[in-house]
XYZ file of N, CA and C in Angstrom:
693
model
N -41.282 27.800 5.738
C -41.776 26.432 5.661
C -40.760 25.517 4.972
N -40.408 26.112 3.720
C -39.168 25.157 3.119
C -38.201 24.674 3.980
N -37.767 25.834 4.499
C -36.044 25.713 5.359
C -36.496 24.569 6.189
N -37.742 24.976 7.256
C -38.815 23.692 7.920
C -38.265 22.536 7.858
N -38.887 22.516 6.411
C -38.807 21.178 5.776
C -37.164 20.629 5.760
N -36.437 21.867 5.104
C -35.354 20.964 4.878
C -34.504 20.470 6.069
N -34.556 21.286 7.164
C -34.069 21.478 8.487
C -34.312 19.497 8.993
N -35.748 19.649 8.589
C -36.431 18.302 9.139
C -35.584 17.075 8.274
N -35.428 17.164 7.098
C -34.483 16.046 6.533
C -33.459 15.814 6.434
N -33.054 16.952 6.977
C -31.409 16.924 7.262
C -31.079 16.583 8.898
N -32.172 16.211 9.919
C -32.074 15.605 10.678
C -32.433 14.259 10.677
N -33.546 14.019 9.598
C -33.572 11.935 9.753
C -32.606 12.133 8.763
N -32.078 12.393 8.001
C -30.738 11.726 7.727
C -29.510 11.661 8.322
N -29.360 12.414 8.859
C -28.088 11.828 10.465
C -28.851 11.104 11.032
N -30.446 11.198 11.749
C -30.489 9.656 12.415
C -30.631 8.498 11.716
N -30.256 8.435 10.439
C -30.692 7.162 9.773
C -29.002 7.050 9.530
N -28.393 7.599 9.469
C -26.558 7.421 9.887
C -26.095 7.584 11.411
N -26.860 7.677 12.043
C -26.631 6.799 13.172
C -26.746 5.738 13.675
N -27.829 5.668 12.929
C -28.426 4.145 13.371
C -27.807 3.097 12.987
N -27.732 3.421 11.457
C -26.283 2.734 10.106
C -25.233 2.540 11.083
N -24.367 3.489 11.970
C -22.909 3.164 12.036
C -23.048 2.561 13.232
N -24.438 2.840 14.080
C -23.841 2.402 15.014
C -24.281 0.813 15.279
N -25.576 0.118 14.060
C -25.712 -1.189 13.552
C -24.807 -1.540 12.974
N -23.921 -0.967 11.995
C -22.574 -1.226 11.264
C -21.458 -1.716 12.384
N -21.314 -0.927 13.435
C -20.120 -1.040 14.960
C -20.292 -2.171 15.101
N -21.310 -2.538 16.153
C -21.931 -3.370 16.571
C -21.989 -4.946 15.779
N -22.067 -4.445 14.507
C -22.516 -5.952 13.656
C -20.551 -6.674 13.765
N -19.767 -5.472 13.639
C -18.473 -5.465 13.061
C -17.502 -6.153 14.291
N -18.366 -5.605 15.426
C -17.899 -6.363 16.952
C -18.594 -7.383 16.644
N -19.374 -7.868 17.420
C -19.749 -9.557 17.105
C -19.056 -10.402 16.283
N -18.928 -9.736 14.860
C -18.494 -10.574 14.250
C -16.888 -11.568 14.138
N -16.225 -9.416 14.207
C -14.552 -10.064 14.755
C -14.275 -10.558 15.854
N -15.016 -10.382 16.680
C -14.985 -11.172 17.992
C -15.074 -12.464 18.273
N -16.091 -13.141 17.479
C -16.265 -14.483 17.092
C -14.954 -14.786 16.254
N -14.793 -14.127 15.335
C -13.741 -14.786 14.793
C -12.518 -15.060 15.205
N -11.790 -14.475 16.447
C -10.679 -14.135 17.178
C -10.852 -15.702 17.953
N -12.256 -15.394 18.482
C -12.213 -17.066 19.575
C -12.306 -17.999 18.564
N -12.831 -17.707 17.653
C -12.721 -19.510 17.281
C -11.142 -19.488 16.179
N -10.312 -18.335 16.099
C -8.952 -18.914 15.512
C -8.230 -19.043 16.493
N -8.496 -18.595 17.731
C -7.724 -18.811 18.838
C -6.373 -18.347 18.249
N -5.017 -19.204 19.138
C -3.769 -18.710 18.697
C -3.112 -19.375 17.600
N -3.044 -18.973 16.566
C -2.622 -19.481 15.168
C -0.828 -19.893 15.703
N 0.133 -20.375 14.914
C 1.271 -20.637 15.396
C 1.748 -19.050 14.952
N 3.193 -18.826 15.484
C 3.551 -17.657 14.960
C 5.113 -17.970 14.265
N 5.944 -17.189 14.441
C 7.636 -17.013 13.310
C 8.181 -18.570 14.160
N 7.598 -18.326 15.445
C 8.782 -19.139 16.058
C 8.842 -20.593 15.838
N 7.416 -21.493 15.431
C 6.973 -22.755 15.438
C 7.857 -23.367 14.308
N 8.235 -24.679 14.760
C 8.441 -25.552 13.182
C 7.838 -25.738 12.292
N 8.034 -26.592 11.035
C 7.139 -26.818 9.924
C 6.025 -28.263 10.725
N 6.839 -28.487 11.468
C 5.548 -30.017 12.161
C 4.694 -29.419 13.022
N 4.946 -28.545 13.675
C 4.087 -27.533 14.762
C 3.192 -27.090 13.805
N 3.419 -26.543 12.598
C 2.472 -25.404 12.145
C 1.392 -26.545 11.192
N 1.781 -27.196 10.700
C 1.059 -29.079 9.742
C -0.112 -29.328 11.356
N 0.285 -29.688 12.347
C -0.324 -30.517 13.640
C -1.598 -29.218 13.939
N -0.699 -28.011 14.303
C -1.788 -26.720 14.573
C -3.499 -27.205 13.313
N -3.066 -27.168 12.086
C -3.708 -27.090 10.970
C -4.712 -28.053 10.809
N -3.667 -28.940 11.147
C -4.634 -30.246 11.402
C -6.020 -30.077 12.224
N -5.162 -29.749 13.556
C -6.243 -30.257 14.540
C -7.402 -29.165 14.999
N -6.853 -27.424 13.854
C -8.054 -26.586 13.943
C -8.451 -26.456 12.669
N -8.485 -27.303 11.807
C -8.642 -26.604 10.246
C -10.534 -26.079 10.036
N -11.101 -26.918 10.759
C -12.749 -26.388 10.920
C -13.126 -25.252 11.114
N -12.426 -24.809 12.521
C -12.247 -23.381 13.431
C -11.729 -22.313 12.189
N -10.716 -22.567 12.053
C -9.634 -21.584 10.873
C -11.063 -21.414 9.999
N -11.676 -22.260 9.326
C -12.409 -22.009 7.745
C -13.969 -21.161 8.800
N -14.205 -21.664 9.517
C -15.226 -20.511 10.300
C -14.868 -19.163 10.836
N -13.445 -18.989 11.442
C -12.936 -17.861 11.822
C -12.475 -17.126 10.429
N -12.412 -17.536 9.074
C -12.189 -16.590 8.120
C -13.726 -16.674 7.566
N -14.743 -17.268 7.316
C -16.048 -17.359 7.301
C -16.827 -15.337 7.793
N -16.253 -15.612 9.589
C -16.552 -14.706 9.935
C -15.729 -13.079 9.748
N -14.848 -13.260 9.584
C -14.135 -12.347 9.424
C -14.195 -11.567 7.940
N -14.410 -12.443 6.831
C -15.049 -12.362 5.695
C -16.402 -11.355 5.495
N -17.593 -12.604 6.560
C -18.828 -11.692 6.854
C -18.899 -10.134 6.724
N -17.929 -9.872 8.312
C -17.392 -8.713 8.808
C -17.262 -7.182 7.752
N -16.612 -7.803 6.712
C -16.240 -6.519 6.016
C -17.052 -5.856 5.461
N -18.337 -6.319 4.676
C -19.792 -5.093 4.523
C -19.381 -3.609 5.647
N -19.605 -4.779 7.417
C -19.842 -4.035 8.240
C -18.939 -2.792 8.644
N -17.439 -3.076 8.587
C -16.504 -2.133 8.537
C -16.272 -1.681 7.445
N -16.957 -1.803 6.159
C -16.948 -0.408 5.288
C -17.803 0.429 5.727
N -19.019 -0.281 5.972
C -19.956 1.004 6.460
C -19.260 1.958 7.356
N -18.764 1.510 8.194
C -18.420 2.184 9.672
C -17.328 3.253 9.228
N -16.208 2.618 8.366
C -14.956 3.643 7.611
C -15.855 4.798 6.751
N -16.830 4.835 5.408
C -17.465 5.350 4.939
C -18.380 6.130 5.908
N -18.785 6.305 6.848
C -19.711 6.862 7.471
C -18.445 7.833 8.876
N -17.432 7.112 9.236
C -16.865 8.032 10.265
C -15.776 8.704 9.268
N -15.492 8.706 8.275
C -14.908 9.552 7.503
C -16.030 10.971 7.108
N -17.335 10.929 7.521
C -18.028 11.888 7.244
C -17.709 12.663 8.384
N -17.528 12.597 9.201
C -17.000 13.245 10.752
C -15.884 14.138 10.166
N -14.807 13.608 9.438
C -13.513 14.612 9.675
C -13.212 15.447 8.640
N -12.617 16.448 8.620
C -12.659 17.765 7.977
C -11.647 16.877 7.044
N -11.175 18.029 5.734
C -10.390 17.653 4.768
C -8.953 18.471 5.247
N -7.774 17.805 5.112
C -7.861 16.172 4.431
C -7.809 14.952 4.979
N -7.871 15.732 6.442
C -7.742 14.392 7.794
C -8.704 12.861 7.175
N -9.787 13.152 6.659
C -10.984 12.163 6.475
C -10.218 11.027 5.373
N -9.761 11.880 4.359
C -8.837 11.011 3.294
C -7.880 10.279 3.743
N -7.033 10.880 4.709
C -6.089 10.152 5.018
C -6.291 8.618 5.896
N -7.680 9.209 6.511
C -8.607 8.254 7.353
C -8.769 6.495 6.497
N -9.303 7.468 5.416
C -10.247 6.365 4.568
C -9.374 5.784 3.416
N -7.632 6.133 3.465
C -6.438 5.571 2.851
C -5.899 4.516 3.355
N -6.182 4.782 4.582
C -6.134 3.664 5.603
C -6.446 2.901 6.257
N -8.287 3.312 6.098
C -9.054 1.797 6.238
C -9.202 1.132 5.309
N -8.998 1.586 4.105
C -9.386 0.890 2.911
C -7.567 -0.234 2.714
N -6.863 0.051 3.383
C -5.745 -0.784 3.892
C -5.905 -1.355 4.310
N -6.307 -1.308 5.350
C -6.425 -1.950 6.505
C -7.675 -3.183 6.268
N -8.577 -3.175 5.578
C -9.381 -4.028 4.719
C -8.669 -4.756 3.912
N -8.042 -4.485 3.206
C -7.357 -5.460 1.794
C -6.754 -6.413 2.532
N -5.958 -5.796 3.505
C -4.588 -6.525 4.328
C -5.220 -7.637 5.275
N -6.515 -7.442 5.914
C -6.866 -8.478 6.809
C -7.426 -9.683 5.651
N -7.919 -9.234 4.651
C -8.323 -10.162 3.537
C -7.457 -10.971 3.147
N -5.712 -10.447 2.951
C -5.011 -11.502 2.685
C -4.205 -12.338 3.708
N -4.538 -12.011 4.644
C -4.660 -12.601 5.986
C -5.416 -13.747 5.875
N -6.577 -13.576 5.566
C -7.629 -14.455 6.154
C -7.242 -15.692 5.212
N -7.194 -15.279 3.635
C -7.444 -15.775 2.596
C -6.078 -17.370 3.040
N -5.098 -16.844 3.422
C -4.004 -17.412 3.708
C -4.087 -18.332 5.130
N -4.825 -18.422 5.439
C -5.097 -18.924 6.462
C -5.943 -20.158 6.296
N -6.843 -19.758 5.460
C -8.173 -21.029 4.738
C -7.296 -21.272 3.925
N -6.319 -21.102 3.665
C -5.588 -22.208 2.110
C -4.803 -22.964 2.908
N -4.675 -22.757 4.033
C -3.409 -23.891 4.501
C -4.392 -24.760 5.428
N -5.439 -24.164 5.733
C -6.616 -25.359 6.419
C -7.346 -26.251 5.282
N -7.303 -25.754 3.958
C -8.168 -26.613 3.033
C -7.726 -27.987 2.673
N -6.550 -28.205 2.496
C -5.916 -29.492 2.675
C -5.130 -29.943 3.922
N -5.287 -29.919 4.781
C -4.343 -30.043 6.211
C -3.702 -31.174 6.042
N -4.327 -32.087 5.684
C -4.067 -33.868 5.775
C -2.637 -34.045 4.470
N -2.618 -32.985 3.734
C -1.491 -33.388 2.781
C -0.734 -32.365 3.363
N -0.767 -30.900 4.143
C 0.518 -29.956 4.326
C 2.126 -30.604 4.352
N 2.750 -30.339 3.769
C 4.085 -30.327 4.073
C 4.642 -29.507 4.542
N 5.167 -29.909 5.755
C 6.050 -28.999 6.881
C 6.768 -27.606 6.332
N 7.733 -28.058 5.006
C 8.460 -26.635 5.124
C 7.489 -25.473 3.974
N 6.393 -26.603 2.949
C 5.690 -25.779 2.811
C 5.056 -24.862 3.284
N 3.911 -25.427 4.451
C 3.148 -24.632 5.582
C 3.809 -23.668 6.218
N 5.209 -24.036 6.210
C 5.940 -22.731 7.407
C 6.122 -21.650 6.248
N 6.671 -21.917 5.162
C 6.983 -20.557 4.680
C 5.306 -19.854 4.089
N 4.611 -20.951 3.854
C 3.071 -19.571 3.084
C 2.644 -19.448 4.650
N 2.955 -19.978 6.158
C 2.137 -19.096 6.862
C 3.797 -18.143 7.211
N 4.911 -17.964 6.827
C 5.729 -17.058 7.169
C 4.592 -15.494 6.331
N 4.279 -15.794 5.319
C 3.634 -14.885 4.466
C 2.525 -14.032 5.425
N 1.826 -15.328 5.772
C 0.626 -14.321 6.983
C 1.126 -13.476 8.085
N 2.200 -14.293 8.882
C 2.276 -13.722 9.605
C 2.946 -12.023 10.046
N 3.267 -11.722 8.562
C 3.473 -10.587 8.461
C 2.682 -9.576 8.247
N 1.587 -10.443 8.309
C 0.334 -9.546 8.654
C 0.506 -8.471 9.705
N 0.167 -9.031 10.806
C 0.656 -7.620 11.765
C 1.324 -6.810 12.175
N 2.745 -7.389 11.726
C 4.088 -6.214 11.510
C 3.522 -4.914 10.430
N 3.072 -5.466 9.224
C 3.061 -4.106 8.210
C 1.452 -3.334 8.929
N 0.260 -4.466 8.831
C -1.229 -3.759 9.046
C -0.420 -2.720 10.182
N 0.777 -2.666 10.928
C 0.584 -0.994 11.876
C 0.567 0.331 10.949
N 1.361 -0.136 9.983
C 1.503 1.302 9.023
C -0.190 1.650 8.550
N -1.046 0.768 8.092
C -2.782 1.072 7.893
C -3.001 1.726 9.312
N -3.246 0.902 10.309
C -3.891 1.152 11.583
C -3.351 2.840 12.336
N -1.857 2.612 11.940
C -1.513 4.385 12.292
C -1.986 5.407 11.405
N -2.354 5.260 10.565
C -2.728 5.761 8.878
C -3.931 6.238 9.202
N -4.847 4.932 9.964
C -6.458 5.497 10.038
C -6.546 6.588 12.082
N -5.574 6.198 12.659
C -5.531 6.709 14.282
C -4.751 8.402 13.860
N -3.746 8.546 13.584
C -3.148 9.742 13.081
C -3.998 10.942 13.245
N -4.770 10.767 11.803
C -6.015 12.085 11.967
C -6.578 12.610 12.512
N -7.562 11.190 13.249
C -8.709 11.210 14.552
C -8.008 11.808 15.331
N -6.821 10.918 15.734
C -6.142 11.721 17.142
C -5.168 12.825 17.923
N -5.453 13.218 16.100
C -4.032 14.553 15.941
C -5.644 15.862 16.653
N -6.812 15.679 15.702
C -8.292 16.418 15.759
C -8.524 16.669 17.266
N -8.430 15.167 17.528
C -9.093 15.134 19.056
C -8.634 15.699 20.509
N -6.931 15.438 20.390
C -6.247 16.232 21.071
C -6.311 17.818 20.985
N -5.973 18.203 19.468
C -6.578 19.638 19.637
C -7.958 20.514 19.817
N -8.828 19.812 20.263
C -10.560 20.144 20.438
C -10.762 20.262 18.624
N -10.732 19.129 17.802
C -10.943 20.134 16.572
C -12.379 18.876 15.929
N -13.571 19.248 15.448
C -14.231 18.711 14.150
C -14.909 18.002 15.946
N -15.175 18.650 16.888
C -16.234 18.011 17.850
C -15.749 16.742 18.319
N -14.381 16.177 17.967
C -14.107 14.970 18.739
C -13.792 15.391 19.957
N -13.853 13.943 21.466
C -14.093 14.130 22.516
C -12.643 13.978 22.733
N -11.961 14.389 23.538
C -10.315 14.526 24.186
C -10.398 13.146 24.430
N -11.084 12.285 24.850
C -10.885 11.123 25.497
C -10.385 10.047 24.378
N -11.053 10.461 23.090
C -10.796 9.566 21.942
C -9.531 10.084 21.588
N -8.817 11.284 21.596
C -7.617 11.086 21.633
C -6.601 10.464 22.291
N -6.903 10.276 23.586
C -5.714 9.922 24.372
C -6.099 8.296 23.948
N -7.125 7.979 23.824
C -7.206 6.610 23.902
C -6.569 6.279 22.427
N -6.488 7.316 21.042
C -5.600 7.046 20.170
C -4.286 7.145 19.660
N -4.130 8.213 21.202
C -2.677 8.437 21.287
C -2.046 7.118 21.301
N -2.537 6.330 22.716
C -1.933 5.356 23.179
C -1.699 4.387 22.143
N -2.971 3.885 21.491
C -2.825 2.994 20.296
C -2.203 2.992 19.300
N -1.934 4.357 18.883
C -0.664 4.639 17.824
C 0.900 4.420 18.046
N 0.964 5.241 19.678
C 2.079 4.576 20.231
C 2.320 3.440 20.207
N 1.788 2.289 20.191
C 1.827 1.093 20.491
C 2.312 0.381 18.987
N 0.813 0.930 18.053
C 1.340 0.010 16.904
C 2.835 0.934 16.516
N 3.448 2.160 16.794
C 4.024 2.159 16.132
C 5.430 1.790 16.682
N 5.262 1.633 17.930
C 6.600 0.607 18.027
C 6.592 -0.233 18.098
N 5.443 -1.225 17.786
C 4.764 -2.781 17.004
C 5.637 -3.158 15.842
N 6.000 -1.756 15.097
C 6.699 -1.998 13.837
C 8.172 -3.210 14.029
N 8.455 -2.907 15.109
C 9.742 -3.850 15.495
C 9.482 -5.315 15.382
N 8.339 -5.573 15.185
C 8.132 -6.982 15.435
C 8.534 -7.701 13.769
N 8.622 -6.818 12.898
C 9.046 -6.984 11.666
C 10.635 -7.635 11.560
N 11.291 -7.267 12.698
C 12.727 -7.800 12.939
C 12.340 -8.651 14.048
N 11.539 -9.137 14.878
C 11.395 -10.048 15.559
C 11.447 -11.648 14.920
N 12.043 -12.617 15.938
C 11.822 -13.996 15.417
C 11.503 -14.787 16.809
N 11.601 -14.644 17.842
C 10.879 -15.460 18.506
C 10.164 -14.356 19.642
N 9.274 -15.215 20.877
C 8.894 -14.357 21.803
C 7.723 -13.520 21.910
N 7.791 -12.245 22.766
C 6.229 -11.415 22.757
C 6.529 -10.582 21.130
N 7.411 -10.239 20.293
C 7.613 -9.343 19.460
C 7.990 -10.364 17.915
N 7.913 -11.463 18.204
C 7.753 -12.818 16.946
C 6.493 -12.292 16.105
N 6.699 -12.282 14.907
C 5.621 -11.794 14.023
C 4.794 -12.643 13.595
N 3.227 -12.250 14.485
C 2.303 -13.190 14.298
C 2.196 -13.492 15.505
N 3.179 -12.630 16.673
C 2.927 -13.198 17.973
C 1.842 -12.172 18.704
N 2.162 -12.345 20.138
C 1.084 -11.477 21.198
C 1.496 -9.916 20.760
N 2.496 -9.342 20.706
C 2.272 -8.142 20.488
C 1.426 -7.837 19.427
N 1.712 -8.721 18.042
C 0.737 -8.268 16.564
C -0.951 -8.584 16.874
N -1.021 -9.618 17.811
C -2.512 -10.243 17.705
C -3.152 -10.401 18.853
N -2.396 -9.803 20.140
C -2.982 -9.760 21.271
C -3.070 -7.977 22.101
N -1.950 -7.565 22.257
C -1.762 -6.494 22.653
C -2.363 -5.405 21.270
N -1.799 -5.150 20.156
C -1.724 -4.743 19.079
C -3.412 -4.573 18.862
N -3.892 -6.041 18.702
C -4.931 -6.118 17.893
C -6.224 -5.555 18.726
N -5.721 -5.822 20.419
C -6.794 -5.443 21.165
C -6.989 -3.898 21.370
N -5.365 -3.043 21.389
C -6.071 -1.553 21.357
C -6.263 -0.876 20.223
N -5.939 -1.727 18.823
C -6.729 -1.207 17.559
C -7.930 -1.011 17.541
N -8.612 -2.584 17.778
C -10.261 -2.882 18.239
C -11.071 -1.945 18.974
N -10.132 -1.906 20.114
C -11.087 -0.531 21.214
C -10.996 0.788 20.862
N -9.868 1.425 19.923
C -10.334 2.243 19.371
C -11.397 2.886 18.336
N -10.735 1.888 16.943
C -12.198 1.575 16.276
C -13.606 1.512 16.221
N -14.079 0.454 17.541
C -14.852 0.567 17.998
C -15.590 1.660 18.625
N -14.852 2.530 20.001
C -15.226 3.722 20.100
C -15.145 4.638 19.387
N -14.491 4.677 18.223
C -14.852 5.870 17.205
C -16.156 5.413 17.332
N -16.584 4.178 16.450
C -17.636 3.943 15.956
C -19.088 4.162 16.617
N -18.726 3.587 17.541
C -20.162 3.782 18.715
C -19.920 4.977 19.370
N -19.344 6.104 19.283
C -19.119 7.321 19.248
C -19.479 8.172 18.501
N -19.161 8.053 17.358
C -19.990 8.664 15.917
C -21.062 8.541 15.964
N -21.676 7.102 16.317
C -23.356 6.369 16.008
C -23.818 7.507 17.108
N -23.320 7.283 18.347
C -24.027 8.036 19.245
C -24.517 9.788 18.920
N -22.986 10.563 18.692
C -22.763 11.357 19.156
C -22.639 12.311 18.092
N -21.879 11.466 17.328
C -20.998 12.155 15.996
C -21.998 13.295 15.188
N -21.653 13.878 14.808
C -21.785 15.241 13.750
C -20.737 15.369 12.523
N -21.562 15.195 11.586
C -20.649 15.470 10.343
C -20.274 17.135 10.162
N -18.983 17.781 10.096
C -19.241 19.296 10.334
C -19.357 20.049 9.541
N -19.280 19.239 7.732
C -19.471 19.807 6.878
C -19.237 18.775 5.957
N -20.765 18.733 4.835
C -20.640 17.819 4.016
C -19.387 17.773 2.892
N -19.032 16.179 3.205
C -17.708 15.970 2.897
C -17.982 15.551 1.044
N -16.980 16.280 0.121
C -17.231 15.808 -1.157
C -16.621 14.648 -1.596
């Protein structure tokens, strides 16, 4: 009767962490998603100091709602990091959760930098604005070293059948690792698709981070099995 019992609570508690990650996914899509359309394309390395003042100007509303939301967001992707780190064996899970917890700080000073140059738009000075958004836009050159940090583990596991991940989430993190990690070049980029802050960091980059993430997440919610409680 005990075992019964315990058998029985050790199943609503995975479905009450399913439900968590996969309301956590879900909340974490909507949210960055919204936030992507309404920052639309920020300027990147290549713009002048009058390009990047005019940009500021004429979205500074958008900018303070797209970090609004993106702000929101982060409850939701701790849950999701904290809960799919229960999935992976040791020390894959650590290395996991070294790197979302990166990958968090780093979009924060992203964001943060973004609402400071929209809060006064009407006074920016040109070579001011260019060099504190030179600061952001190095956002997506370094966030690959987080984003490979948190893909690594999952997709080293998944390729080898290991901790119940599906082969498919590997290849789909193969690819994404590949990507950010020759993303890293965009760190020596100054104009073009590889300009830092351009389409490779925030279009290509950002979109097969997202779809991975995501399918961890709504993967786990679904599917996932923790394979041994993680200390």
């Amino acid at each position: 009767m005990a075992d019964s019992e315990k058998s029985s609570d050790q199943g609503n508690t995975e479905r009450l962490r399913s439900h968590a990650l996969v309301g956590a996914t879900a909340a974490y899509a909507v949210l960055v998603f919204a936030g992507l359309f309404l920052l639309g394309i920020p300027p990147a390395a290549a713009e002048s100091g009058p390009q990047v003042v005019a940009w500021f100007r004429e979205n500074r509303d958008a900018v303070r709602w797209a970090v609004w939301t993106l702000t929101v967001s982060i409850p939701p992707v701790a849950v999701m990091i904290a809960l799919l780190r229960r999935l992976l064996p040791s020390p894959h899970r650590d290395v996991f959760l070294i790197g979302g917890v990166i990958f968090l700080v780093m979009g924060g000073v992203f964001s943060w930098t973004l609402a400071a140059l929209a809060l006064h738009a009407d006074s920016l000075e040109p070579a001011i604005a260019r060099t504190v958004l030179d600061v952001a836009v190095f956002f997506g050159p370094v966030l690959t070293g987080a984003t490979t940090t948190m893909m690594a583990p999952v997709t080293l596991l998944a390729l080898r059948g290991r901790a119940g991940l599906p082969v498919w989430l590997g290849f789909l993190g193969l690819v994404a690792f590949v990507e950010q990690s020759i993303e890293t070049i965009t760190i020596f980029g100054s104009t073009g698709f590889t300009q830092p802050g351009g389409a490779m960091n925030l279009q290509l980059g950002a979109g097969l981070t997202l779809a991975w993430l995501l399918s961890f997440g709504f993967w786990g919610g679904l599917r996932g099995r923790a394979p041994n409680p993680p200390r």
